[in-house]
Short mmCIF file of C-alpha atoms and ligand atoms in Angstrom, two decimals:
data_model
loop_
_atom_site.label_atom_id
_atom_site.label_comp_id
_atom_site.label_asym_id
_atom_site.label_seq_id
_atom_site.Cartn_x
_atom_site.Cartn_y
_atom_site.Cartn_z
CA MET A 1 -89.64 8.36 -112.51
CA ILE A 2 -92.33 6.05 -114.32
CA SER A 3 -93.06 3.52 -111.47
CA ARG A 4 -95.17 5.03 -108.36
CA LEU A 5 -95.52 4.64 -105.16
CA TRP A 6 -98.25 7.23 -104.28
CA PRO A 7 -101.60 6.30 -106.20
CA ARG A 8 -103.69 9.36 -107.68
CA THR A 9 -106.86 7.62 -107.88
CA PRO A 10 -107.95 4.72 -105.88
CA CYS A 11 -108.50 2.00 -108.43
CA ILE A 12 -109.17 -0.96 -105.92
CA SER A 13 -111.12 -1.07 -102.94
CA PRO A 14 -109.71 -3.95 -100.03
CA SER A 15 -111.80 -6.73 -98.70
CA ASP A 16 -113.86 -7.91 -101.55
CA GLY A 17 -114.02 -11.35 -102.54
CA GLN A 18 -111.17 -13.38 -104.63
CA ALA A 19 -111.41 -14.84 -107.64
CA VAL A 20 -108.13 -16.36 -108.50
CA ARG A 21 -107.81 -20.03 -109.46
CA ARG A 22 -105.53 -21.67 -105.88
CA SER A 23 -102.43 -23.51 -107.02
CA SER A 24 -102.26 -27.05 -105.85
CA PHE A 25 -98.68 -27.45 -104.40
CA LEU A 26 -98.97 -25.59 -101.95
CA THR A 27 -98.82 -26.51 -97.95
CA ARG A 28 -102.59 -26.43 -95.78
CA ALA A 29 -100.91 -23.33 -94.54
CA ALA A 30 -99.47 -21.54 -97.67
CA ARG A 31 -102.66 -22.30 -99.22
CA GLY A 32 -104.69 -20.28 -96.90
CA ALA A 33 -102.44 -16.69 -97.76
CA LEU A 34 -101.13 -17.82 -100.81
CA LEU A 35 -102.93 -17.32 -104.22
CA LEU A 36 -101.23 -18.15 -107.20
CA CYS A 37 -102.89 -17.43 -110.56
CA ILE A 38 -100.85 -18.88 -113.69
CA ALA A 39 -101.58 -16.72 -117.01
CA THR A 40 -105.76 -17.18 -115.83
CA PRO A 41 -107.40 -14.75 -117.01
CA VAL A 42 -109.03 -13.37 -114.31
CA THR A 43 -112.84 -12.96 -114.25
CA ALA A 44 -113.43 -10.43 -111.22
CA HIS A 45 -114.97 -8.22 -109.45
CA ALA A 46 -114.16 -4.80 -110.65
CA ALA A 47 -112.51 -4.90 -106.95
CA ASP A 48 -109.99 -7.45 -107.83
CA ALA A 49 -109.09 -6.24 -111.13
CA PRO A 50 -105.39 -6.63 -111.75
CA VAL A 51 -103.22 -4.18 -111.07
CA GLN A 52 -101.94 -3.44 -114.47
CA VAL A 53 -98.16 -2.91 -114.96
CA THR A 54 -95.95 -2.35 -117.78
CA LEU A 55 -92.30 -2.87 -117.94
CA ASP A 56 -89.86 -0.57 -120.08
CA ALA A 57 -86.96 -3.01 -120.60
CA SER A 58 -85.86 -0.28 -123.40
CA ARG A 59 -85.09 2.54 -120.58
CA PRO A 60 -82.68 1.25 -118.35
CA GLY A 61 -82.33 3.22 -115.03
CA ALA A 62 -79.24 3.40 -112.88
CA VAL A 63 -77.25 -0.03 -111.29
CA ILE A 64 -78.77 -1.03 -107.78
CA ASP A 65 -75.42 -0.91 -106.47
CA ARG A 66 -75.34 -4.01 -103.86
CA ASN A 67 -74.28 -1.96 -101.21
CA ILE A 68 -77.83 -0.78 -100.30
CA PHE A 69 -78.42 -4.26 -99.20
CA GLY A 70 -75.67 -3.44 -95.96
CA GLN A 71 -76.43 -4.17 -92.66
CA PHE A 72 -74.83 -3.07 -89.16
CA ALA A 73 -73.78 -4.69 -86.65
CA GLU A 74 -73.34 -2.03 -83.35
CA HIS A 75 -71.82 -3.26 -79.78
CA LEU A 76 -75.21 -3.15 -78.47
CA GLY A 77 -77.50 -5.84 -76.52
CA SER A 78 -76.38 -9.20 -78.10
CA GLY A 79 -75.89 -7.80 -81.41
CA ILE A 80 -71.81 -8.64 -81.24
CA TYR A 81 -71.76 -10.62 -77.72
CA GLY A 82 -74.17 -13.58 -78.28
CA GLY A 83 -75.05 -12.44 -81.91
CA ILE A 84 -71.64 -12.82 -83.41
CA TRP A 85 -69.26 -13.93 -81.47
CA VAL A 86 -69.23 -16.45 -78.28
CA GLY A 87 -65.74 -17.05 -78.17
CA LYS A 88 -63.23 -19.90 -78.85
CA ASP A 89 -64.10 -21.88 -75.72
CA SER A 90 -67.45 -21.97 -76.15
CA THR A 91 -69.36 -24.88 -76.46
CA ILE A 92 -71.53 -23.41 -79.42
CA PRO A 93 -70.24 -24.30 -82.81
CA ASN A 94 -67.71 -21.82 -83.88
CA THR A 95 -64.48 -20.74 -85.86
CA ARG A 96 -62.06 -18.68 -83.93
CA GLY A 97 -65.16 -17.59 -81.55
CA ILE A 98 -67.45 -16.90 -84.05
CA ARG A 99 -70.65 -18.38 -84.70
CA LYS A 100 -70.43 -21.13 -87.41
CA ASP A 101 -74.29 -21.02 -87.66
CA VAL A 102 -74.33 -17.44 -88.43
CA VAL A 103 -71.87 -16.82 -90.56
CA GLU A 104 -73.36 -19.75 -93.20
CA ALA A 105 -76.74 -17.57 -92.85
CA LEU A 106 -75.36 -14.29 -93.45
CA LYS A 107 -73.09 -15.75 -96.12
CA ALA A 108 -76.22 -17.03 -98.05
CA LEU A 109 -77.21 -13.12 -98.03
CA LYS A 110 -73.92 -12.04 -100.05
CA VAL A 111 -73.90 -9.16 -97.86
CA PRO A 112 -72.28 -6.40 -99.22
CA ASN A 113 -71.03 -4.76 -96.63
CA VAL A 114 -70.95 -4.09 -92.90
CA ARG A 115 -71.00 -0.91 -90.78
CA TRP A 116 -69.31 -1.40 -87.34
CA PRO A 117 -68.78 -1.10 -84.28
CA GLY A 118 -70.86 1.79 -84.08
CA GLY A 119 -73.70 3.82 -83.95
CA CYS A 120 -73.52 6.08 -81.38
CA PHE A 121 -70.51 3.27 -79.87
CA ALA A 122 -68.60 4.51 -82.73
CA ASP A 123 -67.69 7.48 -81.05
CA GLN A 124 -66.88 6.51 -77.83
CA TYR A 125 -64.63 3.45 -79.22
CA ASP A 126 -60.86 3.35 -78.27
CA TRP A 127 -59.58 0.56 -80.66
CA ARG A 128 -56.65 -0.05 -78.66
CA ARG A 129 -58.68 -2.14 -75.83
CA GLY A 130 -59.83 -4.14 -78.41
CA ILE A 131 -56.57 -5.54 -79.89
CA GLY A 132 -54.08 -7.95 -78.77
CA PRO A 133 -53.29 -10.83 -76.53
CA GLU A 134 -54.42 -8.89 -73.20
CA ARG A 135 -57.60 -6.94 -73.98
CA LYS A 136 -58.84 -4.05 -71.61
CA PRO A 137 -62.65 -3.71 -70.82
CA ALA A 138 -64.55 -1.01 -70.85
CA VAL A 139 -67.97 -0.74 -68.46
CA GLY A 140 -70.31 -3.05 -70.12
CA GLU A 141 -67.92 -3.72 -73.00
CA PRO A 142 -65.21 -6.65 -72.59
CA ASN A 143 -63.59 -5.74 -75.52
CA SER A 144 -62.93 -9.30 -76.63
CA PHE A 145 -64.28 -8.75 -80.09
CA GLY A 146 -62.27 -5.91 -81.79
CA THR A 147 -60.77 -5.52 -84.56
CA ASP A 148 -58.90 -8.21 -85.60
CA GLU A 149 -62.27 -10.17 -84.53
CA PHE A 150 -64.49 -7.94 -86.77
CA MET A 151 -62.07 -8.36 -89.61
CA ASP A 152 -62.09 -12.00 -89.06
CA PHE A 153 -65.70 -12.06 -89.06
CA ALA A 154 -65.49 -10.22 -92.14
CA GLN A 155 -63.79 -12.52 -94.22
CA GLN A 156 -65.86 -15.48 -92.80
CA ILE A 157 -69.09 -13.59 -94.09
CA GLY A 158 -67.37 -12.40 -97.64
CA THR A 159 -68.31 -8.21 -97.39
CA GLU A 160 -66.70 -5.38 -96.95
CA ALA A 161 -65.92 -3.76 -94.45
CA TYR A 162 -67.53 -0.62 -93.25
CA ILE A 163 -65.46 1.16 -90.71
CA SER A 164 -67.11 4.63 -88.72
CA VAL A 165 -64.04 5.89 -86.72
CA ASN A 166 -64.50 7.65 -83.53
CA LEU A 167 -64.65 11.49 -84.48
CA GLY A 168 -66.79 12.32 -80.74
CA SER A 169 -64.45 11.55 -77.87
CA GLY A 170 -61.73 10.28 -79.87
CA THR A 171 -58.39 12.30 -81.90
CA ALA A 172 -57.93 12.55 -85.63
CA GLN A 173 -54.51 11.10 -84.36
CA ASP A 174 -56.30 7.93 -82.53
CA ALA A 175 -58.64 7.50 -85.78
CA ALA A 176 -55.15 7.45 -88.31
CA GLU A 177 -53.58 5.38 -86.02
CA TRP A 178 -56.67 3.09 -86.41
CA LEU A 179 -56.46 3.06 -89.91
CA GLU A 180 -52.40 2.84 -90.21
CA TYR A 181 -53.10 -0.50 -87.62
CA MET A 182 -55.22 -2.07 -90.25
CA THR A 183 -54.18 -1.44 -93.35
CA ALA A 184 -49.96 -0.30 -93.19
CA PRO A 185 -47.34 -2.47 -94.32
CA THR A 186 -45.24 -4.71 -91.73
CA ASP A 187 -42.58 -2.17 -91.79
CA ASP A 188 -44.89 0.15 -90.78
CA PHE A 189 -44.93 -0.06 -86.43
CA LEU A 190 -48.66 -0.46 -86.31
CA GLY A 191 -48.74 -2.75 -89.16
CA ALA A 192 -46.03 -4.65 -87.36
CA GLU A 193 -48.37 -4.95 -84.60
CA ARG A 194 -51.39 -6.27 -86.75
CA ALA A 195 -48.86 -8.96 -88.00
CA ARG A 196 -47.64 -9.99 -84.19
CA ASN A 197 -51.62 -10.02 -83.57
CA GLY A 198 -51.70 -12.59 -86.12
CA HIS A 199 -52.63 -10.68 -89.31
CA ALA A 200 -49.89 -10.16 -91.29
CA ALA A 201 -51.44 -8.85 -94.73
CA PRO A 202 -53.47 -5.30 -94.59
CA TYR A 203 -57.36 -5.28 -94.08
CA LYS A 204 -58.88 -4.15 -96.33
CA VAL A 205 -61.61 -1.03 -95.34
CA ALA A 206 -63.89 -0.38 -97.83
CA ILE A 207 -65.58 2.38 -96.55
CA LEU A 208 -65.09 4.65 -93.35
CA GLY A 209 -67.46 6.39 -91.69
CA LEU A 210 -66.21 9.71 -90.25
CA GLY A 211 -68.44 10.15 -86.91
CA ASN A 212 -72.41 9.32 -86.47
CA GLU A 213 -74.64 11.49 -86.24
CA SER A 214 -72.59 14.13 -84.66
CA TRP A 215 -75.47 16.63 -84.44
CA ASP A 216 -76.50 14.39 -81.24
CA CYS A 217 -74.91 11.34 -79.86
CA GLY A 218 -71.98 11.83 -81.79
CA GLY A 219 -70.47 15.07 -79.83
CA ALA A 220 -73.87 17.59 -80.22
CA MET A 221 -71.83 18.96 -82.92
CA SER A 222 -72.86 22.64 -84.81
CA ALA A 223 -72.80 21.84 -88.16
CA ASP A 224 -69.80 24.24 -89.10
CA PHE A 225 -68.16 22.85 -86.04
CA TYR A 226 -68.64 19.15 -87.78
CA VAL A 227 -67.71 20.50 -90.92
CA ASN A 228 -64.23 21.72 -89.36
CA GLU A 229 -63.75 18.05 -87.55
CA MET A 230 -64.68 16.15 -90.59
CA LYS A 231 -62.71 17.71 -92.53
CA ARG A 232 -59.28 17.14 -90.61
CA PHE A 233 -60.39 13.02 -90.46
CA SER A 234 -61.04 12.67 -94.03
CA HIS A 235 -57.30 14.78 -94.46
CA PHE A 236 -55.31 12.55 -91.71
CA VAL A 237 -57.02 9.19 -91.46
CA THR A 238 -55.22 6.98 -94.39
CA ASN A 239 -55.42 4.02 -96.21
CA TYR A 240 -52.21 2.63 -96.79
CA ASN A 241 -53.75 -0.49 -98.92
CA SER A 242 -53.55 0.32 -102.31
CA ALA A 243 -55.34 -3.01 -103.39
CA GLN A 244 -58.13 -1.50 -102.03
CA PRO A 245 -59.41 1.84 -102.75
CA MET A 246 -61.50 3.70 -99.37
CA LYS A 247 -65.21 5.85 -99.51
CA ARG A 248 -65.48 8.27 -96.99
CA VAL A 249 -69.06 8.82 -95.73
CA ALA A 250 -69.46 12.34 -93.86
CA VAL A 251 -72.39 12.86 -90.91
CA GLY A 252 -75.71 13.92 -92.82
CA PRO A 253 -79.01 15.33 -91.87
CA SER A 254 -80.47 15.27 -88.38
CA GLY A 255 -84.69 14.22 -89.31
CA THR A 256 -85.21 16.40 -92.34
CA ALA A 257 -83.52 19.37 -91.06
CA PRO A 258 -80.98 20.90 -94.17
CA THR A 259 -78.45 22.28 -91.73
CA TYR A 260 -75.72 19.17 -91.77
CA THR A 261 -76.46 18.59 -95.34
CA ASP A 262 -76.11 22.38 -96.55
CA ALA A 263 -72.91 22.62 -94.60
CA VAL A 264 -71.52 19.59 -95.97
CA MET A 265 -72.16 19.37 -99.49
CA ALA A 266 -71.37 23.68 -99.27
CA ALA A 267 -67.91 22.80 -98.23
CA TRP A 268 -67.15 19.58 -100.28
CA LYS A 269 -68.17 22.05 -103.41
CA GLY A 270 -65.12 24.29 -101.76
CA ARG A 271 -62.84 21.06 -100.83
CA SER A 272 -59.07 21.82 -102.20
CA TYR A 273 -57.30 18.71 -103.14
CA SER A 274 -56.77 17.20 -99.22
CA TRP A 275 -59.78 15.92 -98.45
CA ASP A 276 -62.85 14.43 -100.17
CA ILE A 277 -66.19 12.41 -99.03
CA GLN A 278 -67.80 10.07 -101.60
CA GLY A 279 -70.66 9.79 -99.44
CA LEU A 280 -73.47 11.44 -97.02
CA SER A 281 -75.12 9.44 -94.10
CA LEU A 282 -78.76 9.28 -93.95
CA HIS A 283 -80.49 7.82 -90.62
CA PHE A 284 -84.00 7.24 -91.26
CA TYR A 285 -86.29 4.70 -88.49
CA ALA A 286 -89.44 3.69 -88.80
CA THR A 287 -91.40 3.87 -85.96
CA GLY A 288 -94.91 4.83 -86.15
CA GLY A 289 -94.15 7.98 -83.37
CA TRP A 290 -91.68 8.71 -81.08
CA PRO A 291 -90.46 6.85 -78.73
CA PRO A 292 -90.50 3.81 -80.35
CA HIS A 293 -93.65 2.11 -78.65
CA LEU A 294 -95.27 0.27 -81.35
CA PRO A 295 -95.28 -3.99 -80.29
CA SER A 296 -93.15 -6.19 -82.24
CA THR A 297 -95.50 -8.80 -81.95
CA GLY A 298 -99.56 -9.04 -81.35
CA PHE A 299 -100.10 -6.18 -82.82
CA ASP A 300 -103.18 -5.21 -84.92
CA GLU A 301 -104.08 -4.17 -88.70
CA LYS A 302 -103.83 -0.44 -87.35
CA ASP A 303 -100.19 -0.88 -86.01
CA TYR A 304 -99.51 -2.70 -89.44
CA ALA A 305 -100.60 0.28 -91.40
CA ALA A 306 -98.43 2.86 -89.31
CA LEU A 307 -95.49 1.32 -89.33
CA VAL A 308 -95.65 0.82 -92.89
CA LYS A 309 -96.65 3.77 -93.53
CA ASP A 310 -93.51 5.30 -91.68
CA ALA A 311 -91.10 3.47 -94.12
CA ILE A 312 -92.56 5.00 -96.89
CA ALA A 313 -92.05 8.84 -96.11
CA MET A 314 -88.37 7.25 -96.50
CA ASP A 315 -88.84 7.93 -99.94
CA GLY A 316 -89.97 12.32 -99.25
CA MET A 317 -86.87 11.98 -96.37
CA ILE A 318 -84.46 10.94 -99.79
CA LYS A 319 -86.27 13.26 -102.09
CA THR A 320 -85.80 16.17 -99.52
CA GLN A 321 -81.70 15.47 -99.06
CA SER A 322 -81.02 14.72 -102.61
CA ALA A 323 -82.75 18.12 -103.59
CA ILE A 324 -80.12 20.11 -101.10
CA ILE A 325 -76.91 17.67 -102.51
CA ASP A 326 -78.27 18.39 -106.07
CA LYS A 327 -77.64 22.19 -105.66
CA TYR A 328 -73.57 21.35 -104.58
CA ASP A 329 -73.64 17.68 -106.50
CA PRO A 330 -75.50 17.45 -109.82
CA GLU A 331 -72.99 15.26 -111.27
CA LYS A 332 -74.13 12.68 -107.79
CA LYS A 333 -70.59 12.06 -107.02
CA VAL A 334 -71.34 11.60 -103.55
CA ALA A 335 -73.31 9.01 -103.18
CA LEU A 336 -76.82 9.25 -99.99
CA VAL A 337 -76.46 6.70 -97.50
CA VAL A 338 -78.96 5.51 -95.88
CA ASP A 339 -76.73 3.42 -93.42
CA GLU A 340 -79.27 3.23 -90.63
CA TRP A 341 -82.61 2.37 -91.62
CA GLY A 342 -85.22 -0.08 -90.26
CA ALA A 343 -88.23 -0.56 -87.83
CA TRP A 344 -87.69 0.29 -84.02
CA LEU A 345 -90.24 -0.90 -82.16
CA ALA A 346 -91.08 -1.26 -78.37
CA PRO A 347 -88.29 -3.71 -77.06
CA THR A 348 -89.24 -7.21 -76.10
CA PRO A 349 -91.30 -7.59 -73.10
CA GLY A 350 -88.59 -8.69 -70.48
CA SER A 351 -85.21 -7.68 -72.81
CA ASN A 352 -83.06 -5.22 -70.94
CA PRO A 353 -84.45 -1.94 -73.08
CA GLY A 354 -81.22 -1.00 -73.13
CA GLY A 355 -80.34 -3.37 -75.92
CA LEU A 356 -83.00 -2.65 -78.50
CA ALA A 357 -84.22 -6.51 -78.64
CA GLN A 358 -87.91 -6.74 -81.03
CA GLN A 359 -89.03 -9.65 -82.68
CA ASN A 360 -89.41 -9.39 -86.28
CA SER A 361 -92.85 -10.53 -88.27
CA GLN A 362 -94.13 -10.13 -91.70
CA ARG A 363 -94.92 -6.70 -90.89
CA ASP A 364 -91.28 -5.92 -90.99
CA ALA A 365 -90.86 -8.21 -94.57
CA VAL A 366 -93.41 -5.66 -95.85
CA LEU A 367 -91.51 -2.91 -94.21
CA ALA A 368 -88.04 -4.13 -95.48
CA ALA A 369 -89.12 -4.77 -99.71
CA LEU A 370 -90.64 -1.17 -99.62
CA SER A 371 -87.68 0.31 -97.97
CA ILE A 372 -85.16 -1.47 -100.43
CA ASN A 373 -88.09 -0.37 -103.78
CA VAL A 374 -87.46 3.10 -102.41
CA PHE A 375 -83.43 3.06 -102.57
CA ALA A 376 -83.68 1.33 -105.57
CA ARG A 377 -85.85 4.17 -107.42
CA HIS A 378 -83.45 6.38 -105.95
CA ALA A 379 -80.31 4.15 -107.17
CA ASP A 380 -78.74 7.41 -108.96
CA ARG A 381 -78.10 8.76 -105.86
CA VAL A 382 -78.28 6.38 -102.66
CA ARG A 383 -75.80 3.66 -103.78
CA MET A 384 -75.29 2.27 -100.06
CA ALA A 385 -77.82 1.19 -97.18
CA ASN A 386 -77.31 -0.69 -93.75
CA ILE A 387 -80.50 -2.03 -92.46
CA ALA A 388 -80.65 -1.54 -88.52
CA GLN A 389 -79.21 -3.99 -87.31
CA MET A 390 -77.92 -7.71 -88.47
CA ILE A 391 -78.57 -9.77 -85.09
CA ASN A 392 -80.58 -9.54 -82.06
CA VAL A 393 -81.07 -5.45 -82.18
CA LEU A 394 -83.64 -4.06 -84.26
CA GLN A 395 -84.92 -4.88 -87.61
CA ALA A 396 -82.86 -7.96 -87.67
CA MET A 397 -81.80 -10.84 -89.75
CA ILE A 398 -80.92 -13.18 -87.53
CA LEU A 399 -82.13 -14.15 -83.20
CA THR A 400 -79.83 -15.91 -81.28
CA ASP A 401 -80.52 -17.38 -78.28
CA LYS A 402 -77.63 -19.20 -76.66
CA ASN A 403 -76.90 -21.53 -79.29
CA ARG A 404 -80.53 -21.39 -81.43
CA MET A 405 -80.25 -19.03 -84.06
CA VAL A 406 -83.65 -18.24 -86.15
CA LEU A 407 -83.98 -16.54 -89.33
CA THR A 408 -86.41 -13.53 -89.01
CA PRO A 409 -88.65 -12.60 -92.06
CA THR A 410 -86.48 -9.57 -93.08
CA TYR A 411 -83.75 -11.87 -93.54
CA HIS A 412 -85.84 -13.94 -96.23
CA VAL A 413 -86.40 -10.80 -97.84
CA PHE A 414 -82.99 -9.81 -98.27
CA HIS A 415 -82.26 -13.61 -99.53
CA MET A 416 -85.07 -13.25 -102.13
CA TYR A 417 -83.88 -9.49 -103.39
CA VAL A 418 -79.90 -10.65 -104.19
CA PRO A 419 -80.55 -11.11 -107.58
CA PHE A 420 -81.37 -7.07 -107.68
CA GLN A 421 -77.76 -6.59 -106.45
CA ASP A 422 -75.61 -4.81 -109.34
CA ALA A 423 -79.00 -5.37 -111.76
CA THR A 424 -80.22 -2.63 -113.85
CA PHE A 425 -83.02 -0.58 -112.55
CA VAL A 426 -85.75 -1.28 -114.95
CA PRO A 427 -89.13 1.25 -115.17
CA LEU A 428 -92.40 0.08 -114.37
CA SER A 429 -95.39 2.14 -114.36
CA PHE A 430 -98.59 1.51 -112.53
CA ASP A 431 -101.28 2.79 -110.65
CA ALA A 432 -100.51 1.41 -106.81
CA GLY A 433 -104.14 2.13 -105.96
CA THR A 434 -105.18 2.54 -102.24
CA TYR A 435 -105.48 0.32 -98.99
CA THR A 436 -107.17 2.14 -95.66
CA ALA A 437 -106.93 0.43 -92.58
CA SER A 438 -108.41 2.44 -89.23
CA GLY A 439 -108.06 5.55 -91.50
CA ILE A 440 -104.59 4.89 -92.60
CA THR A 441 -104.66 5.05 -96.42
CA LEU A 442 -101.54 3.56 -98.14
CA PRO A 443 -100.56 2.39 -101.61
CA ARG A 444 -102.09 -0.65 -102.58
CA VAL A 445 -99.08 -2.45 -103.72
CA ASP A 446 -95.70 -2.02 -105.24
CA ALA A 447 -93.45 -3.54 -107.98
CA ILE A 448 -89.58 -3.02 -108.79
CA ALA A 449 -87.58 -4.66 -111.54
CA ALA A 450 -84.11 -4.79 -112.74
CA ARG A 451 -81.94 -6.69 -115.13
CA ASP A 452 -79.30 -8.40 -113.39
CA LYS A 453 -76.03 -9.01 -115.36
CA ALA A 454 -76.56 -11.81 -117.29
CA GLY A 455 -79.53 -10.25 -118.70
CA LYS A 456 -81.73 -12.28 -116.63
CA ILE A 457 -85.15 -9.52 -115.88
CA TRP A 458 -85.83 -10.07 -112.52
CA ILE A 459 -89.75 -8.31 -110.29
CA ALA A 460 -90.25 -7.68 -106.96
CA VAL A 461 -94.12 -6.93 -105.96
CA THR A 462 -95.14 -6.57 -102.37
CA ASN A 463 -99.04 -6.49 -101.19
CA ILE A 464 -99.28 -4.25 -98.81
CA ASP A 465 -102.93 -4.50 -98.33
CA ALA A 466 -103.09 -7.38 -95.37
CA LYS A 467 -106.96 -8.50 -95.82
CA SER A 468 -107.07 -9.00 -99.94
CA PRO A 469 -104.43 -10.50 -102.54
CA ALA A 470 -103.70 -8.62 -105.50
CA THR A 471 -103.28 -9.54 -109.25
CA PHE A 472 -100.59 -8.03 -110.90
CA SER A 473 -100.67 -8.18 -114.91
CA VAL A 474 -97.21 -7.39 -115.95
CA SER A 475 -96.78 -6.22 -119.64
CA LEU A 476 -93.73 -7.46 -120.98
CA ALA A 477 -92.87 -5.07 -124.18
CA GLY A 478 -90.02 -5.84 -125.63
CA VAL A 479 -89.32 -8.87 -123.65
CA LYS A 480 -89.25 -12.59 -124.61
CA ALA A 481 -90.49 -14.39 -121.65
CA THR A 482 -92.74 -17.52 -121.09
CA LYS A 483 -92.65 -17.98 -117.66
CA ALA A 484 -91.26 -16.55 -114.45
CA SER A 485 -90.01 -18.43 -111.43
CA GLY A 486 -89.28 -17.06 -107.43
CA GLN A 487 -90.07 -17.21 -104.48
CA THR A 488 -93.20 -15.41 -102.02
CA LEU A 489 -92.80 -14.84 -98.63
CA SER A 490 -96.50 -14.97 -97.12
CA ALA A 491 -98.07 -14.91 -93.47
CA PRO A 492 -100.96 -16.32 -91.58
CA LYS A 493 -101.00 -12.97 -89.94
CA VAL A 494 -99.47 -9.80 -90.40
CA ASP A 495 -98.20 -10.20 -86.84
CA SER A 496 -96.88 -14.18 -87.63
CA VAL A 497 -92.83 -14.36 -86.34
CA ASN A 498 -90.75 -17.21 -86.72
CA SER A 499 -89.61 -18.06 -83.16
CA PHE A 500 -86.93 -20.63 -81.69
CA ASP A 501 -89.35 -23.41 -81.20
CA ALA A 502 -91.31 -22.66 -84.72
CA PRO A 503 -88.67 -21.36 -87.00
CA ASP A 504 -90.59 -21.52 -90.31
CA ILE A 505 -93.92 -19.92 -89.58
CA VAL A 506 -92.72 -16.79 -92.04
CA ALA A 507 -90.71 -18.76 -94.93
CA PRO A 508 -90.30 -18.22 -98.07
CA LYS A 509 -92.56 -20.31 -101.35
CA ALA A 510 -91.49 -21.30 -104.76
CA VAL A 511 -93.75 -19.55 -106.65
CA SER A 512 -93.97 -19.67 -110.78
CA ALA A 513 -96.15 -18.12 -113.45
CA LYS A 514 -96.66 -18.29 -117.02
CA ALA A 515 -96.35 -15.45 -119.45
CA ALA A 516 -99.20 -15.86 -122.44
CA GLY A 517 -100.22 -13.07 -125.14
CA GLY A 518 -96.68 -10.71 -123.39
CA LYS A 519 -97.98 -10.66 -120.04
CA LEU A 520 -97.24 -12.24 -116.63
CA THR A 521 -100.09 -12.60 -114.41
CA ILE A 522 -99.63 -13.40 -111.03
CA THR A 523 -101.88 -13.14 -107.77
CA VAL A 524 -99.97 -12.65 -104.05
CA ALA A 525 -101.57 -13.00 -100.63
CA PRO A 526 -101.89 -10.18 -98.48
CA ALA A 527 -99.47 -8.46 -97.24
CA SER A 528 -96.81 -10.53 -98.95
CA VAL A 529 -93.38 -10.08 -101.10
CA THR A 530 -92.68 -11.78 -104.47
CA VAL A 531 -89.61 -11.82 -106.09
CA LEU A 532 -89.90 -13.50 -109.62
CA GLY A 533 -87.15 -13.90 -112.38
CA LEU A 534 -88.46 -14.03 -116.07
CA GLU A 535 -87.23 -17.36 -118.55
O1 AHR B 1 -79.46 1.59 -83.88
C1 AHR B 1 -79.10 2.42 -82.94
C2 AHR B 1 -78.75 3.88 -82.70
O2 AHR B 1 -79.56 4.33 -83.79
C3 AHR B 1 -77.64 3.85 -83.09
O3 AHR B 1 -76.61 3.58 -82.20
C4 AHR B 1 -77.62 5.44 -83.56
O4 AHR B 1 -76.76 5.82 -84.47
C5 AHR B 1 -79.03 5.81 -84.01
O5 AHR B 1 -79.80 6.85 -83.36
#
């Protein structure tokens, strides 16, 4: 791996002056933040020396599986009820009970898969209470959004279903019958029941989760106990829809402990014909210290740096677990599936703490970009990831309040990164330098590149430094390009947010840059994310 996230030596110090030319087409607010240098020689102060990036298109890496841009929608807080489901009789515009505004927004993200119904919720979910004309509520769960509604939602936004079955309180038979309900033809008893409930064609289940955090909320199982359960579920839970191959994902590590990974992978290596898995789950949240306490609004640069530091630690988590998996699976058949990740912060004041509601700021945008970059660098092993969570919960794409909806900075990053879905990783080499805030030292910048299926090269650059802009000078050896265009996401402050009353405080803006003499030069704002396509 040539791209280097961690710097060896500091090459740039923050907080120096800016020797860049300001672009004239920017709004006044953006001008304060975004400094765009169009192929301009930067006669700078040493501290503003461009980050020298070399792009090596002759050595393509792995394909960045589009599934790393997956989402997670749990029955938690207002993630489902209010966020997705408002009911058919709602005055909020909906299609069969599902919010139209949310569907439209999500379609633009080309969401590859959605994990549902949990989370911890999945390991106590009784799917039968959520089908048919008469729903059977549970405490705090009306069950009006069940399997058929989820599949309708998945179809409306154009995504694949990642179903987590109940391996905690449920039986293998319960889970097998759920899959039968979803995927069997109509001459099957449960397939016929699905047809009576309005959907004759078998559903497609692309991914099956075999439990969730079974070392804790999923049943506090020892690794060996879990492996025995997981093997039974893997064998007996059958997908009957041959039009959709289904991948199975087993529970992976608790924190950094190797126990589950070792046990699951050792079992996998010695597996018989009767069961298999194609993925191992990893959950990793950036918190800045447990329990989650960092505020999601009104924070300072220290809290910004603390959270970004945690996000970057994802790299080490993946390396540690990958090293264990490599022992059993050097051919990388089993994917590492980071099916819960994101910022977990203090709940929004006044909200029910159990609902895990939090605002989403420019800090989240930087965190999202850095995390996606980590996944992309590990694309040979990390072939799926699901940000937690899609709507109104934790690091959400979208916030809703009754009939109002707002797109978060994280949404915008996911939108800007769409060209990276299924693109081939292109190595970049650079020295990231350092940025220090309140004693926390981080790399100053980050960047990745990839070539899409049409042959176009995309570069994503993140300026982590919250105080100073950063100039990137990218050598494009062997690549014919005269310019680059794309979008940049910056904000007046690192804690800037979009609210229902001011929804566009953090919004992407168009940028372009010329390439001259085989070099592309661009200067970006502090704490910003920029994605450019070479032309
Ligand atoms: O995403 C919130 C919770 O975090 C999930 O339910 C659980 O799997 C994890 O601990």
